[in-house]
Amino acid sequence: MSFESSPTDLFDKNYVCNLENNKKEAYLDYRVLVLKKKKNDSAVRDAYLEIASEYYYINKSKKSLEVSLKALELSKLASDSVRMAKSSYFVGDCYENTQKDSAYYYYLRAEKIYHKIHDNDNVARMLFNKGYVLFYDGNYIESTVEISKALQYLKKSKDYELIYSCNTLMGNCLEKLVKYNQALKYHRMALEVVGKMKITDKAHVNNYNVSSIINVCNLHDLEGEYDKSIKMLTPLVTEDLKKKWPKLYANVLSNLAYSKMKSKDYKNVSSMLFESLKIVDSIGLEPDILYKKIRIGEYYLSQKDTVQSIKILVEANRLAVKLKSSNEILTTLRLLYKIDKKKNLYYTNEYIKLSDSINAIQKNAHDKYSRIEYETSRIEDENKILTKRNFYILITSFVLILGLLIIILFRYLKYKNQEMRFFKKEQLANEVIYQLLTDQQEKINTAREDEKTKIAKELHDGIMNKIYSVRMNLGFFNSQNNAEIIEKRRYYIIELQNIENEIRTVSHGLSHSSFLEHSDFNILLMALIENQKEITETKFNYLDNDGIEWRSIQIIYKINLYRIIQEAILNVNKYANAKSCEVKISKKKNNILKLTITDDGVGFDVRSRKAGIGLSNMRDRVNSLNGKFIVISKTNEGTRIEVTINLHTQGRQGLF
């Protein structure tokens, strides 16, 4: 059948489904040309969306994107909310694997439109898609927020596949956040949803069921409950699964082998691992090949065959780098530096470098998605204000013109001068009102920017410093396993929980600063200095003036002094390479407080080196208290920081 004799003039889905893959693209291209000549109506817009969907299914993402954008354009012209939302949804799908921020933006637009038309199922779907983008960009906490919203919208829904997907993604997020019990709860809920699915294709349901069992077993393995995993996975290893779903069968086989290996049962483990690798290799699934090779490397390590283990893990590392799989790169580096004694230092440095890079990327990603949410909301608010203003202007103008015409018609000669004076006064009043509104908006914008600056500085000066300290300790203890080290690891895990609580405190209101309000400030500073012994070779010494009555000093001074000292210590640890560092606080006459931080490190040229965010934050904190901030340093001659504050005067609101 030729394209011209196709059953419909726009698009026939049944016809395209019967075409071979190599002919589908040509048919779709032809239909796009036909649609360009058609008038913009709902049938044409639906045809564009169907074609975009077919392009997407045959992996022609670029063409799918072009057609989806065309459908979006036509839907906007027709004020067709339903198809505007669907077009935005399709555009987001096209961007999902290439430009995650663009995908997030279009999913957000679709979500807002679906919300306006009260399509709760599709609102939930867009929230899920946003959570999916955030998950694969490493923003696990933000992803859980979006999925929680989606599950709220799905409370009364019968879309069990979407409910299943939301529960599964929530479980995966919580697993990444090391909340295994909660993750297990959501994966079990996903299994319960599988039983409610009314799908005629039983194999499809079985696919969901097996995938969820694998997720549950992964959590059992993480908690060392390998016997539970073996019990659940063993019945799944069937010829039927191998024939219908080879990829799924390979994953079951690999997970079962891994659980047996971890439980010290090595029978058939080698053959199971290599069989699973052979299956995914024949399909050409590189990510799955990567996971299988890592497990084979761990198996050789368990058999004390370090040569084979190093060989297979090096191959896995190269593949992980090729696929840009950050977590798997870190996993292979961690295993290699444990077993390859000759290149131990190289793998350690690579691990730390990549870990720091991932943290920076995730922070930028968080800011990026927050900015998209904020800017989209701001644009919508501005449009609402503009629309409302235009409406009032239109109505006001109509009334004034009508009134003016009547007055001119009947009383032109008598009231001409009086009407003109009134009109001028009204214009002046409108200008004053407009100026007041402009000034008010400027104040709101300034307050918002000040608040964002406060939050950024708090996160950098407080929380990031603590995270760096804990990460250095855990990295140092990771290669040891005696009782004392285990106890220290437990301490730092508790410290991570404290950091989590501090983040929550920051979110509820940085201005309260409760962690200093009811604590002995001197003890807090001594604890801060004492903690450095665990993470650095630099010898820190804290000198204080017993004459300082900290309880009588305002909280704002203590907060900023604590953050300045914390940031300075971090800079010494990261850059100074110092043998010793002295932190001294003294109280002078006239209620003058002086802080000096001196190290004997490598120093730097103050005039030629641009101040980093750390020094800038310290300077801003001192300036906020109307104090003086001096940095004295020369190359190879150490660094001295001096802070002088008059406790009688306080400048603008201090930086928290």
JSON list of N, CA, C and O in Angstrom, two decimals, residues 168 171-172 175-176 180 183-184 187 210-226 228-230 232-233 251-252 254-256 258-259 262 291 295:
[
{"chain": "A", "resi": 168, "resn": "THR", "atom": "N", "xyz": [8.23, 2.04, 43.68]},
{"chain": "A", "resi": 168, "resn": "THR", "atom": "CA", "xyz": [9.55, 1.49, 43.36]},
{"chain": "A", "resi": 168, "resn": "THR", "atom": "C", "xyz": [10.62, 2.58, 43.38]},
{"chain": "A", "resi": 168, "resn": "THR", "atom": "O", "xyz": [11.70, 2.40, 43.95]},
{"chain": "A", "resi": 171, "resn": "GLY", "atom": "N", "xyz": [11.38, 3.63, 46.88]},
{"chain": "A", "resi": 171, "resn": "GLY", "atom": "CA", "xyz": [12.25, 2.64, 47.52]},
{"chain": "A", "resi": 171, "resn": "GLY", "atom": "C", "xyz": [13.68, 2.78, 47.09]},
{"chain": "A", "resi": 171, "resn": "GLY", "atom": "O", "xyz": [14.61, 2.71, 47.91]},
{"chain": "A", "resi": 172, "resn": "ASN", "atom": "N", "xyz": [13.91, 3.04, 45.79]},
{"chain": "A", "resi": 172, "resn": "ASN", "atom": "CA", "xyz": [15.28, 3.21, 45.29]},
{"chain": "A", "resi": 172, "resn": "ASN", "atom": "C", "xyz": [15.93, 4.46, 45.87]},
{"chain": "A", "resi": 172, "resn": "ASN", "atom": "O", "xyz": [17.13, 4.46, 46.19]},
{"chain": "A", "resi": 175, "resn": "GLU", "atom": "N", "xyz": [16.86, 3.77, 49.43]},
{"chain": "A", "resi": 175, "resn": "GLU", "atom": "CA", "xyz": [18.04, 2.90, 49.46]},
{"chain": "A", "resi": 175, "resn": "GLU", "atom": "C", "xyz": [19.31, 3.72, 49.29]},
{"chain": "A", "resi": 175, "resn": "GLU", "atom": "O", "xyz": [20.30, 3.51, 50.00]},
{"chain": "A", "resi": 176, "resn": "LYS", "atom": "N", "xyz": [19.29, 4.68, 48.34]},
{"chain": "A", "resi": 176, "resn": "LYS", "atom": "CA", "xyz": [20.46, 5.54, 48.12]},
{"chain": "A", "resi": 176, "resn": "LYS", "atom": "C", "xyz": [20.74, 6.41, 49.35]},
{"chain": "A", "resi": 176, "resn": "LYS", "atom": "O", "xyz": [21.88, 6.76, 49.61]},
{"chain": "A", "resi": 180, "resn": "TYR", "atom": "N", "xyz": [17.24, 1.80, 54.79]},
{"chain": "A", "resi": 180, "resn": "TYR", "atom": "CA", "xyz": [16.88, 0.51, 54.24]},
{"chain": "A", "resi": 180, "resn": "TYR", "atom": "C", "xyz": [15.50, 0.01, 54.70]},
{"chain": "A", "resi": 180, "resn": "TYR", "atom": "O", "xyz": [14.76, -0.59, 53.91]},
{"chain": "A", "resi": 183, "resn": "ALA", "atom": "N", "xyz": [12.94, 1.88, 52.76]},
{"chain": "A", "resi": 183, "resn": "ALA", "atom": "CA", "xyz": [13.00, 1.44, 51.36]},
{"chain": "A", "resi": 183, "resn": "ALA", "atom": "C", "xyz": [12.31, 0.09, 51.19]},
{"chain": "A", "resi": 183, "resn": "ALA", "atom": "O", "xyz": [11.56, -0.13, 50.23]},
{"chain": "A", "resi": 184, "resn": "LEU", "atom": "N", "xyz": [12.54, -0.82, 52.14]},
{"chain": "A", "resi": 184, "resn": "LEU", "atom": "CA", "xyz": [11.91, -2.14, 52.09]},
{"chain": "A", "resi": 184, "resn": "LEU", "atom": "C", "xyz": [10.40, -2.03, 52.16]},
{"chain": "A", "resi": 184, "resn": "LEU", "atom": "O", "xyz": [9.66, -2.73, 51.45]},
{"chain": "A", "resi": 187, "resn": "HIS", "atom": "N", "xyz": [9.15, -1.00, 48.64]},
{"chain": "A", "resi": 187, "resn": "HIS", "atom": "CA", "xyz": [9.26, -2.09, 47.66]},
{"chain": "A", "resi": 187, "resn": "HIS", "atom": "C", "xyz": [8.20, -3.17, 47.93]},
{"chain": "A", "resi": 187, "resn": "HIS", "atom": "O", "xyz": [7.68, -3.79, 46.99]},
{"chain": "A", "resi": 210, "resn": "VAL", "atom": "N", "xyz": [8.91, -9.87, 39.46]},
{"chain": "A", "resi": 210, "resn": "VAL", "atom": "CA", "xyz": [10.32, -10.29, 39.58]},
{"chain": "A", "resi": 210, "resn": "VAL", "atom": "C", "xyz": [11.20, -9.09, 39.88]},
{"chain": "A", "resi": 210, "resn": "VAL", "atom": "O", "xyz": [12.11, -9.15, 40.72]},
{"chain": "A", "resi": 211, "resn": "SER", "atom": "N", "xyz": [10.95, -7.95, 39.20]},
{"chain": "A", "resi": 211, "resn": "SER", "atom": "CA", "xyz": [11.75, -6.74, 39.43]},
{"chain": "A", "resi": 211, "resn": "SER", "atom": "C", "xyz": [11.66, -6.29, 40.88]},
{"chain": "A", "resi": 211, "resn": "SER", "atom": "O", "xyz": [12.67, -5.91, 41.49]},
{"chain": "A", "resi": 212, "resn": "SER", "atom": "N", "xyz": [10.46, -6.33, 41.45]},
{"chain": "A", "resi": 212, "resn": "SER", "atom": "CA", "xyz": [10.28, -5.91, 42.84]},
{"chain": "A", "resi": 212, "resn": "SER", "atom": "C", "xyz": [10.97, -6.87, 43.81]},
{"chain": "A", "resi": 212, "resn": "SER", "atom": "O", "xyz": [11.55, -6.45, 44.81]},
{"chain": "A", "resi": 213, "resn": "ILE", "atom": "N", "xyz": [10.89, -8.16, 43.52]},
{"chain": "A", "resi": 213, "resn": "ILE", "atom": "CA", "xyz": [11.57, -9.14, 44.38]},
{"chain": "A", "resi": 213, "resn": "ILE", "atom": "C", "xyz": [13.08, -8.89, 44.37]},
{"chain": "A", "resi": 213, "resn": "ILE", "atom": "O", "xyz": [13.75, -8.96, 45.41]},
{"chain": "A", "resi": 214, "resn": "ILE", "atom": "N", "xyz": [13.62, -8.57, 43.19]},
{"chain": "A", "resi": 214, "resn": "ILE", "atom": "CA", "xyz": [15.05, -8.25, 43.10]},
{"chain": "A", "resi": 214, "resn": "ILE", "atom": "C", "xyz": [15.38, -7.04, 43.97]},
{"chain": "A", "resi": 214, "resn": "ILE", "atom": "O", "xyz": [16.39, -7.01, 44.68]},
{"chain": "A", "resi": 215, "resn": "ASN", "atom": "N", "xyz": [14.52, -6.00, 43.91]},
{"chain": "A", "resi": 215, "resn": "ASN", "atom": "CA", "xyz": [14.74, -4.80, 44.72]},
{"chain": "A", "resi": 215, "resn": "ASN", "atom": "C", "xyz": [14.73, -5.12, 46.21]},
{"chain": "A", "resi": 215, "resn": "ASN", "atom": "O", "xyz": [15.56, -4.63, 46.98]},
{"chain": "A", "resi": 216, "resn": "VAL", "atom": "N", "xyz": [13.78, -5.96, 46.63]},
{"chain": "A", "resi": 216, "resn": "VAL", "atom": "CA", "xyz": [13.69, -6.36, 48.04]},
{"chain": "A", "resi": 216, "resn": "VAL", "atom": "C", "xyz": [14.94, -7.13, 48.45]},
{"chain": "A", "resi": 216, "resn": "VAL", "atom": "O", "xyz": [15.53, -6.91, 49.52]},
{"chain": "A", "resi": 217, "resn": "CYS", "atom": "N", "xyz": [15.38, -8.03, 47.59]},
{"chain": "A", "resi": 217, "resn": "CYS", "atom": "CA", "xyz": [16.57, -8.84, 47.90]},
{"chain": "A", "resi": 217, "resn": "CYS", "atom": "C", "xyz": [17.83, -7.99, 47.96]},
{"chain": "A", "resi": 217, "resn": "CYS", "atom": "O", "xyz": [18.74, -8.26, 48.76]},
{"chain": "A", "resi": 218, "resn": "ASN", "atom": "N", "xyz": [17.91, -6.95, 47.15]},
{"chain": "A", "resi": 218, "resn": "ASN", "atom": "CA", "xyz": [19.05, -6.03, 47.23]},
{"chain": "A", "resi": 218, "resn": "ASN", "atom": "C", "xyz": [19.15, -5.42, 48.62]},
{"chain": "A", "resi": 218, "resn": "ASN", "atom": "O", "xyz": [20.24, -5.27, 49.18]},
{"chain": "A", "resi": 219, "resn": "LEU", "atom": "N", "xyz": [18.00, -5.06, 49.18]},
{"chain": "A", "resi": 219, "resn": "LEU", "atom": "CA", "xyz": [17.99, -4.47, 50.52]},
{"chain": "A", "resi": 219, "resn": "LEU", "atom": "C", "xyz": [18.38, -5.50, 51.57]},
{"chain": "A", "resi": 219, "resn": "LEU", "atom": "O", "xyz": [19.11, -5.20, 52.53]},
{"chain": "A", "resi": 220, "resn": "HIS", "atom": "N", "xyz": [17.89, -6.74, 51.42]},
{"chain": "A", "resi": 220, "resn": "HIS", "atom": "CA", "xyz": [18.30, -7.80, 52.35]},
{"chain": "A", "resi": 220, "resn": "HIS", "atom": "C", "xyz": [19.82, -7.99, 52.30]},
{"chain": "A", "resi": 220, "resn": "HIS", "atom": "O", "xyz": [20.47, -8.16, 53.34]},
{"chain": "A", "resi": 221, "resn": "ASP", "atom": "N", "xyz": [20.39, -7.94, 51.10]},
{"chain": "A", "resi": 221, "resn": "ASP", "atom": "CA", "xyz": [21.84, -8.09, 50.96]},
{"chain": "A", "resi": 221, "resn": "ASP", "atom": "C", "xyz": [22.58, -6.95, 51.65]},
{"chain": "A", "resi": 221, "resn": "ASP", "atom": "O", "xyz": [23.60, -7.15, 52.31]},
{"chain": "A", "resi": 222, "resn": "LEU", "atom": "N", "xyz": [22.07, -5.72, 51.49]},
{"chain": "A", "resi": 222, "resn": "LEU", "atom": "CA", "xyz": [22.72, -4.56, 52.11]},
{"chain": "A", "resi": 222, "resn": "LEU", "atom": "C", "xyz": [22.72, -4.67, 53.63]},
{"chain": "A", "resi": 222, "resn": "LEU", "atom": "O", "xyz": [23.61, -4.14, 54.30]},
{"chain": "A", "resi": 223, "resn": "GLU", "atom": "N", "xyz": [21.71, -5.36, 54.19]},
{"chain": "A", "resi": 223, "resn": "GLU", "atom": "CA", "xyz": [21.65, -5.53, 55.63]},
{"chain": "A", "resi": 223, "resn": "GLU", "atom": "C", "xyz": [22.24, -6.87, 56.09]},
{"chain": "A", "resi": 223, "resn": "GLU", "atom": "O", "xyz": [22.12, -7.25, 57.25]},
{"chain": "A", "resi": 224, "resn": "GLY", "atom": "N", "xyz": [22.85, -7.59, 55.14]},
{"chain": "A", "resi": 224, "resn": "GLY", "atom": "CA", "xyz": [23.52, -8.84, 55.48]},
{"chain": "A", "resi": 224, "resn": "GLY", "atom": "C", "xyz": [22.60, -10.03, 55.65]},
{"chain": "A", "resi": 224, "resn": "GLY", "atom": "O", "xyz": [23.01, -11.08, 56.16]},
{"chain": "A", "resi": 225, "resn": "GLU", "atom": "N", "xyz": [21.33, -9.90, 55.22]},
{"chain": "A", "resi": 225, "resn": "GLU", "atom": "CA", "xyz": [20.37, -10.99, 55.36]},
{"chain": "A", "resi": 225, "resn": "GLU", "atom": "C", "xyz": [20.34, -11.82, 54.07]},
{"chain": "A", "resi": 225, "resn": "GLU", "atom": "O", "xyz": [19.34, -11.87, 53.35]},
{"chain": "A", "resi": 226, "resn": "TYR", "atom": "N", "xyz": [21.47, -12.48, 53.80]},
{"chain": "A", "resi": 226, "resn": "TYR", "atom": "CA", "xyz": [21.63, -13.18, 52.52]},
{"chain": "A", "resi": 226, "resn": "TYR", "atom": "C", "xyz": [20.73, -14.41, 52.40]},
{"chain": "A", "resi": 226, "resn": "TYR", "atom": "O", "xyz": [20.29, -14.75, 51.30]},
{"chain": "A", "resi": 228, "resn": "LYS", "atom": "N", "xyz": [17.68, -14.70, 53.37]},
{"chain": "A", "resi": 228, "resn": "LYS", "atom": "CA", "xyz": [16.36, -14.27, 52.90]},
{"chain": "A", "resi": 228, "resn": "LYS", "atom": "C", "xyz": [16.37, -14.06, 51.39]},
{"chain": "A", "resi": 228, "resn": "LYS", "atom": "O", "xyz": [15.43, -14.42, 50.68]},
{"chain": "A", "resi": 229, "resn": "SER", "atom": "N", "xyz": [17.47, -13.45, 50.89]},
{"chain": "A", "resi": 229, "resn": "SER", "atom": "CA", "xyz": [17.57, -13.22, 49.45]},
{"chain": "A", "resi": 229, "resn": "SER", "atom": "C", "xyz": [17.60, -14.53, 48.69]},
{"chain": "A", "resi": 229, "resn": "SER", "atom": "O", "xyz": [16.93, -14.70, 47.66]},
{"chain": "A", "resi": 230, "resn": "ILE", "atom": "N", "xyz": [18.40, -15.48, 49.18]},
{"chain": "A", "resi": 230, "resn": "ILE", "atom": "CA", "xyz": [18.53, -16.78, 48.51]},
{"chain": "A", "resi": 230, "resn": "ILE", "atom": "C", "xyz": [17.17, -17.49, 48.46]},
{"chain": "A", "resi": 230, "resn": "ILE", "atom": "O", "xyz": [16.78, -18.05, 47.43]},
{"chain": "A", "resi": 232, "resn": "MET", "atom": "N", "xyz": [14.19, -16.14, 48.45]},
{"chain": "A", "resi": 232, "resn": "MET", "atom": "CA", "xyz": [13.24, -15.48, 47.55]},
{"chain": "A", "resi": 232, "resn": "MET", "atom": "C", "xyz": [13.65, -15.61, 46.08]},
{"chain": "A", "resi": 232, "resn": "MET", "atom": "O", "xyz": [12.80, -15.68, 45.19]},
{"chain": "A", "resi": 233, "resn": "LEU", "atom": "N", "xyz": [14.96, -15.64, 45.80]},
{"chain": "A", "resi": 233, "resn": "LEU", "atom": "CA", "xyz": [15.43, -15.63, 44.41]},
{"chain": "A", "resi": 233, "resn": "LEU", "atom": "C", "xyz": [15.45, -17.02, 43.77]},
{"chain": "A", "resi": 233, "resn": "LEU", "atom": "O", "xyz": [15.25, -17.15, 42.56]},
{"chain": "A", "resi": 251, "resn": "ASN", "atom": "N", "xyz": [19.60, -10.96, 35.67]},
{"chain": "A", "resi": 251, "resn": "ASN", "atom": "CA", "xyz": [19.67, -10.20, 36.91]},
{"chain": "A", "resi": 251, "resn": "ASN", "atom": "C", "xyz": [19.35, -11.08, 38.12]},
{"chain": "A", "resi": 251, "resn": "ASN", "atom": "O", "xyz": [20.02, -10.98, 39.16]},
{"chain": "A", "resi": 252, "resn": "VAL", "atom": "N", "xyz": [18.35, -11.94, 37.99]},
{"chain": "A", "resi": 252, "resn": "VAL", "atom": "CA", "xyz": [18.01, -12.86, 39.09]},
{"chain": "A", "resi": 252, "resn": "VAL", "atom": "C", "xyz": [19.19, -13.78, 39.37]},
{"chain": "A", "resi": 252, "resn": "VAL", "atom": "O", "xyz": [19.59, -13.99, 40.53]},
{"chain": "A", "resi": 254, "resn": "SER", "atom": "N", "xyz": [22.39, -13.37, 38.66]},
{"chain": "A", "resi": 254, "resn": "SER", "atom": "CA", "xyz": [23.52, -12.63, 39.21]},
{"chain": "A", "resi": 254, "resn": "SER", "atom": "C", "xyz": [23.30, -12.30, 40.68]},
{"chain": "A", "resi": 254, "resn": "SER", "atom": "O", "xyz": [24.20, -12.46, 41.51]},
{"chain": "A", "resi": 255, "resn": "ASN", "atom": "N", "xyz": [22.09, -11.84, 41.03]},
{"chain": "A", "resi": 255, "resn": "ASN", "atom": "CA", "xyz": [21.79, -11.50, 42.42]},
{"chain": "A", "resi": 255, "resn": "ASN", "atom": "C", "xyz": [21.84, -12.73, 43.32]},
{"chain": "A", "resi": 255, "resn": "ASN", "atom": "O", "xyz": [22.32, -12.67, 44.45]},
{"chain": "A", "resi": 256, "resn": "LEU", "atom": "N", "xyz": [21.34, -13.85, 42.83]},
{"chain": "A", "resi": 256, "resn": "LEU", "atom": "CA", "xyz": [21.37, -15.08, 43.61]},
{"chain": "A", "resi": 256, "resn": "LEU", "atom": "C", "xyz": [22.81, -15.53, 43.85]},
{"chain": "A", "resi": 256, "resn": "LEU", "atom": "O", "xyz": [23.17, -15.91, 44.97]},
{"chain": "A", "resi": 258, "resn": "TYR", "atom": "N", "xyz": [25.42, -13.62, 43.91]},
{"chain": "A", "resi": 258, "resn": "TYR", "atom": "CA", "xyz": [26.04, -12.66, 44.84]},
{"chain": "A", "resi": 258, "resn": "TYR", "atom": "C", "xyz": [25.63, -12.97, 46.29]},
{"chain": "A", "resi": 258, "resn": "TYR", "atom": "O", "xyz": [26.47, -12.95, 47.19]},
{"chain": "A", "resi": 259, "resn": "SER", "atom": "N", "xyz": [24.34, -13.26, 46.52]},
{"chain": "A", "resi": 259, "resn": "SER", "atom": "CA", "xyz": [23.87, -13.57, 47.87]},
{"chain": "A", "resi": 259, "resn": "SER", "atom": "C", "xyz": [24.53, -14.84, 48.40]},
{"chain": "A", "resi": 259, "resn": "SER", "atom": "O", "xyz": [24.93, -14.92, 49.57]},
{"chain": "A", "resi": 262, "resn": "LYS", "atom": "N", "xyz": [28.16, -14.06, 49.32]},
{"chain": "A", "resi": 262, "resn": "LYS", "atom": "CA", "xyz": [28.27, -13.32, 50.57]},
{"chain": "A", "resi": 262, "resn": "LYS", "atom": "C", "xyz": [27.98, -14.20, 51.78]},
{"chain": "A", "resi": 262, "resn": "LYS", "atom": "O", "xyz": [28.48, -13.95, 52.88]},
{"chain": "A", "resi": 291, "resn": "TYR", "atom": "N", "xyz": [27.70, -4.18, 35.78]},
{"chain": "A", "resi": 291, "resn": "TYR", "atom": "CA", "xyz": [27.35, -4.70, 37.10]},
{"chain": "A", "resi": 291, "resn": "TYR", "atom": "C", "xyz": [27.82, -6.14, 37.27]},
{"chain": "A", "resi": 291, "resn": "TYR", "atom": "O", "xyz": [28.31, -6.55, 38.33]},
{"chain": "A", "resi": 295, "resn": "ARG", "atom": "N", "xyz": [30.67, -7.82, 40.06]},
{"chain": "A", "resi": 295, "resn": "ARG", "atom": "CA", "xyz": [30.40, -8.96, 40.95]},
{"chain": "A", "resi": 295, "resn": "ARG", "atom": "C", "xyz": [31.38, -10.11, 40.71]},
{"chain": "A", "resi": 295, "resn": "ARG", "atom": "O", "xyz": [31.78, -10.79, 41.64]}
]
